Short mmCIF file of C-alpha atoms in Angstrom, two decimals:
data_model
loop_
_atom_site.label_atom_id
_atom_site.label_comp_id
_atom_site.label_asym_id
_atom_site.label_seq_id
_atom_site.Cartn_x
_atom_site.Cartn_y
_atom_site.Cartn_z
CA UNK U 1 -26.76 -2.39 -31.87
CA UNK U 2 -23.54 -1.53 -30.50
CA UNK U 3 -23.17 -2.03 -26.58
CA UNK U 4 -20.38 -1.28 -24.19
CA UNK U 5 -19.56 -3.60 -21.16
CA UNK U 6 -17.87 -3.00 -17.79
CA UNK U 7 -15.54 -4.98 -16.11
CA UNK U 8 -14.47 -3.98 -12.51
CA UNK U 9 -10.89 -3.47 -12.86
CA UNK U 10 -8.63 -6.26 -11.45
CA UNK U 11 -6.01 -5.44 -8.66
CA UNK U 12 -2.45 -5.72 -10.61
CA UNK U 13 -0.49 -6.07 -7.54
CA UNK U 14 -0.34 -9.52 -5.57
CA UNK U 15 0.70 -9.68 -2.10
CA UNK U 16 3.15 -12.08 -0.21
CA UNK U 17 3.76 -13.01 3.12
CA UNK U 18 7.26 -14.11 3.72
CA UNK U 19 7.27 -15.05 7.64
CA UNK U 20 6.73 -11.82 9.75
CA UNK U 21 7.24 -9.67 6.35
CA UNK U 22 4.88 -8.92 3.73
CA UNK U 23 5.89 -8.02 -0.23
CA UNK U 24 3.53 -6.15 -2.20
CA UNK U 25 4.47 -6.64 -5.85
CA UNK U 26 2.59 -4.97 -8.89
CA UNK U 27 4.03 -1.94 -10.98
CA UNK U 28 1.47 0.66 -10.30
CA UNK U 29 2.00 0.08 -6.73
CA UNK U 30 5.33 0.18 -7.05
CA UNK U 31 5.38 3.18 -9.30
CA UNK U 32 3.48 5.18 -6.71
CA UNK U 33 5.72 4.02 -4.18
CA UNK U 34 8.97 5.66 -5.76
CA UNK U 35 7.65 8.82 -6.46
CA UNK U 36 6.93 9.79 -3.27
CA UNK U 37 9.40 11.53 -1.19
CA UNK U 38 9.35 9.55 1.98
CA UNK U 39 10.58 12.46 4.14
CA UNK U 40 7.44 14.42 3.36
CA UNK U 41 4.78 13.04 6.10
CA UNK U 42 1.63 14.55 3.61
CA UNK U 43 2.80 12.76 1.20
CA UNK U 44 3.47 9.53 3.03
CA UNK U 45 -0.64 10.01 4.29
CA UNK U 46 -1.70 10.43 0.40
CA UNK U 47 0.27 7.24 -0.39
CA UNK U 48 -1.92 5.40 2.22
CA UNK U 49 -4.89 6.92 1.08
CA UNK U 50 -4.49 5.77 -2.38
CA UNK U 51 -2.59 2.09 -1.45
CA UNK U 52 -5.80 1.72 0.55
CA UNK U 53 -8.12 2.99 -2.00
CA UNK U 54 -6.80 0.40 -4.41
CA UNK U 55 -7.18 -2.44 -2.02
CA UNK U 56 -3.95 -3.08 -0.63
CA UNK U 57 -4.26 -2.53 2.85
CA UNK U 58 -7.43 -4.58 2.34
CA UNK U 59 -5.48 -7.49 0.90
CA UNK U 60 -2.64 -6.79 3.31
CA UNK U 61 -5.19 -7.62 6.25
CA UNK U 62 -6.67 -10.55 4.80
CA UNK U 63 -3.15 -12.16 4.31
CA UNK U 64 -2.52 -12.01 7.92
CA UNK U 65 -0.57 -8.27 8.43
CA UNK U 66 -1.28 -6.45 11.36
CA UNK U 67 -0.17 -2.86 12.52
CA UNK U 68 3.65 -3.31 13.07
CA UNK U 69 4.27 -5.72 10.88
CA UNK U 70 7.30 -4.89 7.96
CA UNK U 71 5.79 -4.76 4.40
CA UNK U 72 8.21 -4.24 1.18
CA UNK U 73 6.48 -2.36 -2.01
CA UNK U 74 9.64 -1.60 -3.97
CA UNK U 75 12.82 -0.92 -2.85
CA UNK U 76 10.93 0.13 0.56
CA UNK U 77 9.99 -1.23 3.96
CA UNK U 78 7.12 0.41 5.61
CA UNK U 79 6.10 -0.34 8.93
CA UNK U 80 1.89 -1.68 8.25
CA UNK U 81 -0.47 1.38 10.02
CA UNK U 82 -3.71 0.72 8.89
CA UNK U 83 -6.04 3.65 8.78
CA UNK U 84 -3.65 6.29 9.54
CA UNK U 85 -5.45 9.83 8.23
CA UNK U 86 -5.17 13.01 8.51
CA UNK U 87 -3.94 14.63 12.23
CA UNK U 88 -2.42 10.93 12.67
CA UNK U 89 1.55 10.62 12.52
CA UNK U 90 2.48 8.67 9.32
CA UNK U 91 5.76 9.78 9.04
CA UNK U 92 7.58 8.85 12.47
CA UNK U 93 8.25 4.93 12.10
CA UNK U 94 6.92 4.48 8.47
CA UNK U 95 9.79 3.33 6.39
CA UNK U 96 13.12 2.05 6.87
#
């Protein structure tokens, strides 16, 4: 009989610490990145929403980042802000 099976999905983006920087490098990450307008603070939030939902603030953590520190997705530097939600500031200091 004919069966179906289910694999969680595996995170296509790797991340890479690079002294006091972090890169995160994976084309759907990347992709989301550079169609967001940056100047657009909800927007900005419902990136971070969604980089978090796929795990990369997760694996941003576990690689040693902490809030401050400069990570690259892209042609972008962010400053890292883990958690930021709504009513929080995500646009003053985020990218540069």
């Amino acid at each position: 009989s004919p069966y179906i099976v289910i694999r969680p999905a595996r995170e296509s983006f790797v991340v890479r610490r690079m002294g006091d920087r972090f890169r995160v490098e994976g084309p759907r990450v990347e992709r989301w990145v550079a169609e967001v307008d940056m100047e657009d603070p909800s927007q900005v939030v419902d990136l971070q929403r969604r980089l978090a939902r796929a795990g990369v603030e997760r694996r941003l953590t576990e690689a040693g980042a902490r809030r401050g520190h400069e990570v690259v997705i892209g042609g972008t530097t962010f400053e890292f802000l883990p958690g930021v939600g709504p009513g929080e500031d995500a646009g003053e200091g985020r990218r540069r």
